[in-house]
Amino acid sequence: MTLQPIALHIAAESAPTNFKRTRWSLPRPNAALMWLMGVVNRWFFLCGLPVLRLIPFVRDLPLVHGYFWIRAIDLPAADRRAFENAVNRGTVAFMGPNHPEFGTDWLIDKELSTLVAPRMASWADRGIVSAAPGFWGMNNLVANDGGEAAKDYSVAWAMKGEGVLLHPEGQVRWTNDRVHALFPGIAQMAMKAAARSDKPVYVVPLVWKYRFVGDVSGRMHREMRIIESGLGLARMDGALIADRFHALQTNLLAMRMSHFGCEPQVARGDFFAQQHAFQLELLGRFEQRYPADGMEHVDRRIARITRLISAELRALKGDHSATATARRAELNLEMEMANEVKRLGEFSREVYGTPTLSQEQLFESLKRTRDRLLRGGWRNLLAIMLPRPFGPRVAHVGVPEAIRVVATPRGVEYEAGLLELTRLRMQDKLDEINARIAPEVARFAHVNPFV
């Protein structure tokens, strides 16, 4: 991929001002800062230092290779042309990438924006934005707790030809090979824009896949040792990678079942069958208080439950009565169960029941496990917020055909079709990338002990 120079804009750009102020803060994008962040991201976080990153051996030194150790960004010429045709000043574009990895994803977002939309607005979790609202506002991050005000801001910004990006997967699972259920925000905003704009409106799917360029077994063992020790599980030093990973997952499942008072014999069969039965057992405990909503997907149901629990916890804040204290304890346990249901769904047969397990699958699963269950201490916090890769990687980027969105009275039906078409195009392009790089991935894969 050839990285293009970016014109430096000195004057700060103000956000549209015709929005009523609420608790949610409007971004105040600063073009100069956004340009500078693009340069910093490229050379210090993603790709490493100029010139030095081209020298073998030197390029892999810690202070040279960039924190997220991206050796190259592979964006085929045809995909780049499709990207430029869909996202420009003459279109209204809502970009929806997949979520292979926390941390690195935002930097890939930023790198791609320098090609077509350097002042692009990006949606982000409110926890991230609230940590430094002024700074992130100048980088045009839109906190996801803004409701209709945030959506209206995004639609207006996209109609200016600047582009808006949001990760549509919602309940993120951080998987390189599978695009999961999409949440409706990207479709709703695109439909709203189509009803207001004379420009063509597009949902622009994006995908990328991270691939290690060498054998990272040593660092894999180190990560499993950290998790085993941190959770008090049996140490499996000396075992083969695949066997150690299988033992880690098996012991972890038994530990979590015991923690929530579930009998290990709750299911007979293989690992995935027992894990699924455990997940259903926990979901059943929510039935009375949070009944299922028809054919609601598990991810969306858990997202709804956690929102309701969070809202009730906020309502009880500052109330130190015995009743409120007891209720908070109940709600915290419910939140822990909801998070466990989500965690169990992340390591599913659908994704990990493959004949072999790649280094990328093992890496993403280990980083998820550490994030979900090892959150104490500054080292774990750093590993969660800035997950360090196990070795040099290539980011393979693909741009499926953009989807033209039209104004229509068909509302919910059109929205659902738009979401499913977006997901299918993302998955198809991801499958295409995986087929292209399969020989390189297979070199370091392990026979899957779970099947």
Short mmCIF file of C-alpha atoms in Angstrom, two decimals:
data_model
loop_
_atom_site.label_atom_id
_atom_site.label_comp_id
_atom_site.label_asym_id
_atom_site.label_seq_id
_atom_site.Cartn_x
_atom_site.Cartn_y
_atom_site.Cartn_z
CA MET A 1 0.00 0.00 0.00
CA THR A 2 1.36 3.40 -0.91
CA LEU A 3 0.79 5.94 1.85
CA GLN A 4 -0.32 9.27 0.46
CA PRO A 5 0.79 12.65 1.85
CA ILE A 6 -1.90 14.59 3.64
CA ALA A 7 -2.46 18.33 3.18
CA LEU A 8 -1.97 20.21 6.46
CA HIS A 9 -4.98 22.28 7.49
CA ILE A 10 -3.98 24.98 9.95
CA ALA A 11 -7.40 26.37 10.79
CA ALA A 12 -9.46 24.41 13.30
CA GLU A 13 -12.82 23.25 12.00
CA SER A 14 -15.89 23.75 14.15
CA ALA A 15 -18.62 21.17 14.35
CA PRO A 16 -22.07 22.11 13.05
CA THR A 17 -23.64 24.42 15.61
CA ASN A 18 -27.35 23.80 15.07
CA PHE A 19 -27.58 21.09 17.73
CA LYS A 20 -29.06 21.60 21.17
CA ARG A 21 -26.52 21.00 23.94
CA THR A 22 -27.17 18.04 26.23
CA ARG A 23 -25.04 15.99 28.62
CA TRP A 24 -23.54 14.54 25.47
CA SER A 25 -20.76 16.80 24.14
CA LEU A 26 -20.49 17.67 20.48
CA PRO A 27 -17.12 16.89 18.90
CA ARG A 28 -15.04 19.93 17.94
CA PRO A 29 -12.83 18.53 15.16
CA ASN A 30 -9.45 20.17 14.69
CA ALA A 31 -8.05 19.39 11.24
CA ALA A 32 -4.42 20.11 12.20
CA LEU A 33 -4.56 17.78 15.20
CA MET A 34 -6.28 15.07 13.16
CA TRP A 35 -3.52 15.28 10.53
CA LEU A 36 -0.83 15.08 13.20
CA MET A 37 -2.52 12.07 14.80
CA GLY A 38 -2.47 10.34 11.42
CA VAL A 39 1.31 10.80 11.19
CA VAL A 40 1.93 9.67 14.78
CA ASN A 41 -0.33 6.64 14.37
CA ARG A 42 1.37 5.58 11.15
CA TRP A 43 5.01 5.79 12.19
CA PHE A 44 5.00 5.28 15.96
CA PHE A 45 2.09 2.91 16.58
CA LEU A 46 1.36 0.99 13.37
CA CYS A 47 4.19 0.75 10.88
CA GLY A 48 7.30 1.85 12.78
CA LEU A 49 9.92 4.48 12.11
CA PRO A 50 10.58 5.63 8.51
CA VAL A 51 13.66 4.15 6.79
CA LEU A 52 14.62 2.04 9.82
CA ARG A 53 11.50 -0.08 9.39
CA LEU A 54 12.81 -1.21 5.99
CA ILE A 55 16.07 -2.69 7.36
CA PRO A 56 15.91 -6.41 8.22
CA PHE A 57 16.55 -7.23 11.90
CA VAL A 58 16.57 -3.51 12.79
CA ARG A 59 12.90 -3.23 11.79
CA ASP A 60 11.86 -5.62 14.56
CA LEU A 61 13.58 -3.79 17.42
CA PRO A 62 11.02 -2.61 20.05
CA LEU A 63 11.55 1.12 19.48
CA VAL A 64 11.52 0.75 15.69
CA HIS A 65 8.70 -1.62 14.72
CA GLY A 66 5.81 0.41 16.16
CA TYR A 67 3.79 -0.64 19.18
CA PHE A 68 1.26 -2.70 17.21
CA TRP A 69 3.96 -4.19 14.95
CA ILE A 70 2.31 -3.88 11.54
CA ARG A 71 4.97 -4.87 9.00
CA ALA A 72 2.74 -3.90 6.04
CA ILE A 73 -0.80 -2.84 5.14
CA ASP A 74 -2.05 -4.88 2.18
CA LEU A 75 -4.76 -2.92 0.35
CA PRO A 76 -5.17 -4.20 -3.25
CA ALA A 77 -5.48 -1.53 -5.93
CA ALA A 78 -9.04 -2.57 -6.88
CA ASP A 79 -10.18 -2.31 -3.27
CA ARG A 80 -8.57 1.09 -2.90
CA ARG A 81 -10.38 2.35 -6.02
CA ALA A 82 -13.68 1.05 -4.66
CA PHE A 83 -12.98 2.86 -1.38
CA GLU A 84 -12.18 6.16 -3.09
CA ASN A 85 -15.27 5.92 -5.31
CA ALA A 86 -17.59 5.40 -2.35
CA VAL A 87 -16.05 7.90 0.11
CA ASN A 88 -15.41 11.38 -1.26
CA ARG A 89 -16.82 14.90 -1.11
CA GLY A 90 -19.54 13.97 -3.59
CA THR A 91 -21.00 11.13 -1.52
CA VAL A 92 -22.56 10.58 1.89
CA ALA A 93 -20.65 7.64 3.33
CA PHE A 94 -21.11 5.56 6.48
CA MET A 95 -18.19 3.17 6.86
CA GLY A 96 -18.60 -0.09 8.79
CA PRO A 97 -15.44 -2.14 9.50
CA ASN A 98 -15.16 -5.44 11.35
CA HIS A 99 -13.61 -5.72 14.81
CA PRO A 100 -10.67 -8.16 14.75
CA GLU A 101 -8.71 -6.57 17.60
CA PHE A 102 -9.12 -3.86 20.21
CA GLY A 103 -6.64 -0.99 20.00
CA THR A 104 -5.10 -1.68 16.60
CA ASP A 105 -8.51 -1.32 14.94
CA TRP A 106 -8.81 2.37 15.77
CA LEU A 107 -5.39 3.01 14.24
CA ILE A 108 -6.30 1.14 11.04
CA ASP A 109 -9.48 3.24 10.95
CA LYS A 110 -7.33 6.34 11.22
CA GLU A 111 -4.85 5.17 8.57
CA LEU A 112 -7.61 4.42 6.07
CA SER A 113 -9.25 7.78 6.76
CA THR A 114 -6.08 9.56 5.60
CA LEU A 115 -6.69 8.10 2.14
CA VAL A 116 -10.25 9.32 1.60
CA ALA A 117 -11.62 11.31 4.56
CA PRO A 118 -8.97 12.84 6.85
CA ARG A 119 -11.66 14.64 8.91
CA MET A 120 -13.86 11.57 9.26
CA ALA A 121 -16.07 11.31 12.35
CA SER A 122 -15.67 8.04 14.29
CA TRP A 123 -17.97 6.53 16.86
CA ALA A 124 -16.35 5.29 20.07
CA ASP A 125 -17.37 3.92 23.44
CA ARG A 126 -18.37 6.65 25.88
CA GLY A 127 -15.79 5.34 28.39
CA ILE A 128 -12.97 6.12 25.95
CA VAL A 129 -14.25 9.56 25.01
CA SER A 130 -15.01 10.57 28.62
CA ALA A 131 -11.41 9.83 29.64
CA ALA A 132 -10.26 12.91 27.65
CA PRO A 133 -13.35 14.54 26.09
CA GLY A 134 -11.57 17.65 24.83
CA PHE A 135 -8.80 15.73 23.09
CA TRP A 136 -11.07 13.10 21.57
CA GLY A 137 -13.61 15.74 20.57
CA MET A 138 -10.89 17.49 18.57
CA ASN A 139 -10.22 14.13 16.88
CA ASN A 140 -13.92 14.00 15.93
CA LEU A 141 -14.79 10.99 18.07
CA VAL A 142 -18.54 10.66 18.67
CA ALA A 143 -19.38 9.14 22.06
CA ASN A 144 -21.97 6.39 21.65
CA ASP A 145 -24.14 7.63 24.52
CA GLY A 146 -25.40 10.66 22.59
CA GLY A 147 -28.68 9.15 21.35
CA GLU A 148 -30.42 11.08 18.59
CA ALA A 149 -28.12 14.09 19.01
CA ALA A 150 -25.10 11.94 18.14
CA LYS A 151 -26.93 10.41 15.19
CA ASP A 152 -28.01 13.81 13.89
CA TYR A 153 -24.46 15.14 14.21
CA SER A 154 -23.13 12.12 12.31
CA VAL A 155 -25.70 12.43 9.52
CA ALA A 156 -24.92 16.14 9.12
CA TRP A 157 -21.17 15.45 9.06
CA ALA A 158 -21.55 12.69 6.46
CA MET A 159 -23.71 14.98 4.31
CA LYS A 160 -20.80 17.44 4.26
CA GLY A 161 -18.85 14.75 2.40
CA GLU A 162 -16.50 14.05 5.32
CA GLY A 163 -17.54 10.47 6.10
CA VAL A 164 -18.59 8.73 9.31
CA LEU A 165 -17.19 5.45 10.62
CA LEU A 166 -18.75 3.18 13.23
CA HIS A 167 -18.08 -0.44 14.12
CA PRO A 168 -21.43 -2.09 13.40
CA GLU A 169 -20.83 -5.42 15.16
CA GLY A 170 -22.07 -4.02 18.47
CA GLN A 171 -21.15 -6.75 20.95
CA VAL A 172 -17.55 -7.09 19.85
CA ARG A 173 -15.95 -10.56 19.85
CA TRP A 174 -12.57 -9.64 18.34
CA THR A 175 -12.37 -12.43 15.78
CA ASN A 176 -10.29 -12.26 12.61
CA ASP A 177 -12.31 -14.74 10.57
CA ARG A 178 -15.98 -14.14 11.38
CA VAL A 179 -18.27 -11.11 11.08
CA HIS A 180 -20.90 -11.32 13.79
CA ALA A 181 -24.44 -9.94 14.07
CA LEU A 182 -24.63 -6.24 13.18
CA PHE A 183 -26.40 -3.60 15.23
CA PRO A 184 -28.76 -1.24 13.38
CA GLY A 185 -27.11 2.18 13.91
CA ILE A 186 -25.23 2.28 10.62
CA ALA A 187 -28.37 1.42 8.64
CA GLN A 188 -30.55 3.88 10.56
CA MET A 189 -28.16 6.79 9.99
CA ALA A 190 -27.72 5.97 6.31
CA MET A 191 -31.50 5.79 5.84
CA LYS A 192 -31.92 9.12 7.62
CA ALA A 193 -29.30 10.69 5.36
CA ALA A 194 -30.94 9.24 2.23
CA ALA A 195 -34.17 11.02 3.16
CA ARG A 196 -32.35 14.36 3.48
CA SER A 197 -29.56 14.42 0.90
CA ASP A 198 -29.40 14.81 -2.86
CA LYS A 199 -25.98 13.12 -2.89
CA PRO A 200 -25.68 9.35 -3.26
CA VAL A 201 -25.69 7.71 0.18
CA TYR A 202 -23.62 4.58 0.81
CA VAL A 203 -23.01 2.05 3.52
CA VAL A 204 -19.35 1.19 2.93
CA PRO A 205 -18.35 -2.19 4.40
CA LEU A 206 -14.67 -2.61 5.32
CA VAL A 207 -12.79 -5.65 6.60
CA TRP A 208 -9.27 -6.50 7.62
CA LYS A 209 -7.43 -9.56 8.83
CA TYR A 210 -4.20 -9.57 10.86
CA ARG A 211 -1.65 -12.27 9.98
CA PHE A 212 1.56 -13.07 11.84
CA VAL A 213 4.51 -13.35 9.46
CA GLY A 214 6.44 -15.90 11.58
CA ASP A 215 6.19 -18.43 14.41
CA VAL A 216 5.10 -16.77 17.69
CA SER A 217 4.91 -19.91 19.86
CA GLY A 218 7.25 -18.52 22.51
CA ARG A 219 5.09 -15.52 23.22
CA MET A 220 1.99 -17.72 23.06
CA HIS A 221 3.37 -19.86 25.89
CA ARG A 222 4.23 -16.74 27.88
CA GLU A 223 0.67 -15.41 27.58
CA MET A 224 -0.84 -18.73 28.65
CA ARG A 225 1.52 -18.85 31.63
CA ILE A 226 0.33 -15.37 32.69
CA ILE A 227 -3.32 -16.44 32.46
CA GLU A 228 -2.75 -19.76 34.26
CA SER A 229 -0.93 -18.07 37.12
CA GLY A 230 -3.29 -15.11 37.33
CA LEU A 231 -6.40 -17.32 37.55
CA GLY A 232 -4.87 -20.00 39.75
CA LEU A 233 -5.11 -22.70 37.08
CA ALA A 234 -2.76 -25.63 36.61
CA ARG A 235 0.52 -24.64 34.94
CA MET A 236 1.16 -26.62 31.76
CA ASP A 237 4.80 -25.72 31.10
CA GLY A 238 6.34 -28.08 28.58
CA ALA A 239 3.08 -28.98 26.83
CA LEU A 240 2.60 -28.42 23.12
CA ILE A 241 0.84 -25.19 22.15
CA ALA A 242 -2.46 -26.81 21.15
CA ASP A 243 -2.53 -29.14 24.17
CA ARG A 244 -1.77 -26.32 26.56
CA PHE A 245 -4.49 -24.15 25.04
CA HIS A 246 -7.01 -27.02 25.29
CA ALA A 247 -6.12 -27.61 28.94
CA LEU A 248 -6.38 -23.89 29.68
CA GLN A 249 -9.87 -23.63 28.19
CA THR A 250 -11.04 -26.86 29.86
CA ASN A 251 -9.77 -25.85 33.30
CA LEU A 252 -11.16 -22.36 32.86
CA LEU A 253 -14.62 -23.71 32.03
CA ALA A 254 -14.61 -25.93 35.11
CA MET A 255 -13.51 -23.01 37.30
CA ARG A 256 -16.22 -20.67 35.97
CA MET A 257 -18.95 -23.31 36.32
CA SER A 258 -17.93 -23.83 39.94
CA HIS A 259 -17.89 -20.08 40.52
CA PHE A 260 -21.52 -19.75 39.40
CA GLY A 261 -22.68 -22.89 41.18
CA CYS A 262 -23.16 -25.09 38.11
CA GLU A 263 -22.38 -28.78 38.24
CA PRO A 264 -19.66 -29.93 35.82
CA GLN A 265 -22.03 -32.72 34.69
CA VAL A 266 -24.54 -30.11 33.45
CA ALA A 267 -23.83 -31.43 29.94
CA ARG A 268 -22.34 -34.53 28.41
CA GLY A 269 -20.37 -34.38 25.19
CA ASP A 270 -17.43 -32.37 23.93
CA PHE A 271 -16.10 -29.08 25.25
CA PHE A 272 -18.36 -26.89 23.11
CA ALA A 273 -21.50 -28.83 24.12
CA GLN A 274 -20.70 -28.47 27.81
CA GLN A 275 -19.86 -24.79 27.42
CA HIS A 276 -23.13 -24.14 25.55
CA ALA A 277 -25.14 -25.88 28.25
CA PHE A 278 -23.43 -23.70 30.86
CA GLN A 279 -24.33 -20.61 28.84
CA LEU A 280 -27.97 -21.69 28.61
CA GLU A 281 -28.02 -22.34 32.36
CA LEU A 282 -26.92 -18.77 33.05
CA LEU A 283 -29.33 -17.34 30.47
CA GLY A 284 -32.15 -19.23 32.16
CA ARG A 285 -31.49 -17.34 35.37
CA PHE A 286 -32.41 -14.12 33.58
CA GLU A 287 -35.75 -15.43 32.28
CA GLN A 288 -38.02 -14.11 35.03
CA ARG A 289 -36.50 -10.66 35.42
CA TYR A 290 -35.37 -10.06 31.83
CA PRO A 291 -37.58 -12.21 29.55
CA ALA A 292 -36.43 -12.92 26.02
CA ASP A 293 -37.84 -10.65 23.32
CA GLY A 294 -39.09 -13.00 20.59
CA MET A 295 -36.29 -14.09 18.24
CA GLU A 296 -33.81 -11.62 19.75
CA HIS A 297 -30.18 -12.60 19.10
CA VAL A 298 -28.22 -13.58 22.25
CA ASP A 299 -25.73 -10.72 21.71
CA ARG A 300 -28.50 -8.14 21.56
CA ARG A 301 -30.33 -9.68 24.50
CA ILE A 302 -27.21 -9.51 26.66
CA ALA A 303 -26.57 -5.93 25.49
CA ARG A 304 -30.14 -5.02 26.51
CA ILE A 305 -29.79 -6.74 29.90
CA THR A 306 -26.49 -5.03 30.69
CA ARG A 307 -28.00 -1.64 29.78
CA LEU A 308 -30.92 -2.25 32.16
CA ILE A 309 -28.60 -3.39 34.95
CA SER A 310 -26.31 -0.39 34.44
CA ALA A 311 -29.27 2.00 34.51
CA GLU A 312 -30.52 0.55 37.80
CA LEU A 313 -27.02 0.71 39.31
CA ARG A 314 -26.77 4.38 38.34
CA ALA A 315 -30.17 5.04 39.90
CA LEU A 316 -28.95 3.51 43.19
CA LYS A 317 -25.74 5.52 43.26
CA GLY A 318 -25.43 7.43 46.52
CA ASP A 319 -28.16 5.43 48.25
CA HIS A 320 -26.53 3.73 51.26
CA SER A 321 -29.62 2.16 52.75
CA ALA A 322 -29.59 -1.55 53.57
CA THR A 323 -32.12 -2.23 50.81
CA ALA A 324 -30.06 -0.39 48.19
CA THR A 325 -26.85 -2.09 49.32
CA ALA A 326 -28.43 -5.54 48.99
CA ARG A 327 -29.88 -4.67 45.61
CA ARG A 328 -26.51 -3.45 44.34
CA ALA A 329 -24.98 -6.78 45.31
CA GLU A 330 -27.70 -8.61 43.34
CA LEU A 331 -27.20 -6.37 40.33
CA ASN A 332 -23.42 -6.80 40.39
CA LEU A 333 -23.87 -10.58 40.36
CA GLU A 334 -26.32 -10.27 37.46
CA MET A 335 -23.82 -8.12 35.57
CA GLU A 336 -21.11 -10.70 36.17
CA MET A 337 -23.40 -13.45 34.85
CA ALA A 338 -24.30 -11.39 31.77
CA ASN A 339 -20.62 -10.80 31.02
CA GLU A 340 -19.96 -14.52 31.43
CA VAL A 341 -22.72 -15.37 28.95
CA LYS A 342 -21.07 -13.00 26.49
CA ARG A 343 -17.60 -14.49 27.13
CA LEU A 344 -18.85 -18.04 26.58
CA GLY A 345 -20.40 -17.04 23.26
CA GLU A 346 -17.10 -15.63 22.08
CA PHE A 347 -15.36 -19.02 22.09
CA SER A 348 -17.92 -20.91 20.03
CA ARG A 349 -17.88 -24.03 17.86
CA GLU A 350 -18.97 -21.85 14.95
CA VAL A 351 -15.67 -19.94 15.05
CA TYR A 352 -13.21 -22.31 16.73
CA GLY A 353 -14.49 -25.73 15.63
CA THR A 354 -12.16 -25.64 12.63
CA PRO A 355 -9.85 -28.58 11.70
CA THR A 356 -6.83 -26.49 12.70
CA LEU A 357 -6.31 -23.51 14.98
CA SER A 358 -4.24 -20.69 13.52
CA GLN A 359 -1.87 -18.50 15.48
CA GLU A 360 -4.29 -15.65 14.88
CA GLN A 361 -7.19 -17.60 16.44
CA LEU A 362 -5.10 -18.50 19.48
CA PHE A 363 -3.88 -14.92 19.89
CA GLU A 364 -7.34 -13.36 19.72
CA SER A 365 -8.76 -15.90 22.18
CA LEU A 366 -5.94 -15.46 24.71
CA LYS A 367 -6.21 -11.67 24.57
CA ARG A 368 -9.99 -11.89 25.08
CA THR A 369 -9.56 -14.22 28.06
CA ARG A 370 -7.09 -11.86 29.70
CA ASP A 371 -9.36 -8.91 29.04
CA ARG A 372 -12.48 -10.57 30.42
CA LEU A 373 -11.01 -12.26 33.51
CA LEU A 374 -7.64 -10.69 34.43
CA ARG A 375 -8.29 -7.02 35.11
CA GLY A 376 -6.27 -6.38 38.26
CA GLY A 377 -2.91 -4.59 38.25
CA TRP A 378 -1.33 -2.13 35.87
CA ARG A 379 0.25 -4.81 33.66
CA ASN A 380 -3.10 -6.39 32.92
CA LEU A 381 -4.68 -2.97 32.41
CA LEU A 382 -1.98 -2.11 29.87
CA ALA A 383 -2.45 -5.46 28.13
CA ILE A 384 -6.19 -4.77 27.89
CA MET A 385 -6.03 -1.16 26.69
CA LEU A 386 -2.97 -1.60 24.43
CA PRO A 387 -2.78 -5.31 23.57
CA ARG A 388 0.76 -6.13 22.52
CA PRO A 389 1.03 -8.45 19.50
CA PHE A 390 3.13 -11.59 19.71
CA GLY A 391 5.17 -10.74 16.63
CA PRO A 392 5.30 -8.80 13.33
CA ARG A 393 2.08 -8.84 11.31
CA VAL A 394 0.50 -7.86 8.02
CA ALA A 395 -2.92 -6.18 7.98
CA HIS A 396 -4.84 -7.43 4.93
CA VAL A 397 -7.56 -4.89 4.09
CA GLY A 398 -10.55 -5.47 1.82
CA VAL A 399 -13.31 -3.14 0.59
CA PRO A 400 -16.50 -4.92 -0.52
CA GLU A 401 -18.84 -3.23 -2.98
CA ALA A 402 -20.53 -0.26 -1.30
CA ILE A 403 -24.31 -0.43 -0.80
CA ARG A 404 -26.39 2.43 -2.21
CA VAL A 405 -29.06 3.46 0.30
CA VAL A 406 -32.32 5.02 -0.88
CA ALA A 407 -35.19 6.79 0.84
CA THR A 408 -38.00 4.30 1.41
CA PRO A 409 -41.16 4.02 3.50
CA ARG A 410 -40.42 0.35 4.22
CA GLY A 411 -38.59 1.21 7.45
CA VAL A 412 -37.85 -1.86 9.56
CA GLU A 413 -37.91 -4.29 6.64
CA TYR A 414 -35.45 -2.22 4.61
CA GLU A 415 -33.19 -1.70 7.64
CA ALA A 416 -32.99 -5.45 8.32
CA GLY A 417 -32.18 -6.22 4.69
CA LEU A 418 -29.53 -3.53 4.59
CA LEU A 419 -27.85 -4.91 7.70
CA GLU A 420 -27.82 -8.48 6.44
CA LEU A 421 -26.49 -7.46 3.03
CA THR A 422 -23.72 -5.47 4.77
CA ARG A 423 -22.77 -8.45 6.94
CA LEU A 424 -22.77 -10.85 3.98
CA ARG A 425 -20.54 -8.60 1.89
CA MET A 426 -18.15 -8.20 4.81
CA GLN A 427 -17.98 -11.97 5.39
CA ASP A 428 -17.54 -12.71 1.69
CA LYS A 429 -14.62 -10.30 1.41
CA LEU A 430 -13.07 -11.69 4.60
CA ASP A 431 -13.39 -15.22 3.20
CA GLU A 432 -11.73 -14.00 0.01
CA ILE A 433 -8.79 -12.59 2.00
CA ASN A 434 -8.47 -15.81 4.01
CA ALA A 435 -8.44 -17.92 0.86
CA ARG A 436 -5.69 -15.74 -0.60
CA ILE A 437 -3.41 -15.97 2.44
CA ALA A 438 -4.28 -19.55 3.46
CA PRO A 439 -0.85 -21.04 2.62
CA GLU A 440 0.97 -18.52 4.83
CA VAL A 441 -1.48 -19.05 7.71
CA ALA A 442 -1.36 -22.85 7.43
CA ARG A 443 2.43 -22.91 7.92
CA PHE A 444 2.06 -22.12 11.61
CA ALA A 445 -1.36 -23.66 12.37
CA HIS A 446 -1.99 -26.44 14.92
CA VAL A 447 -4.27 -29.47 14.74
CA ASN A 448 -7.39 -28.50 16.70
CA PRO A 449 -7.71 -30.59 19.89
CA PHE A 450 -11.31 -29.42 20.39
CA VAL A 451 -12.49 -31.44 17.37
#
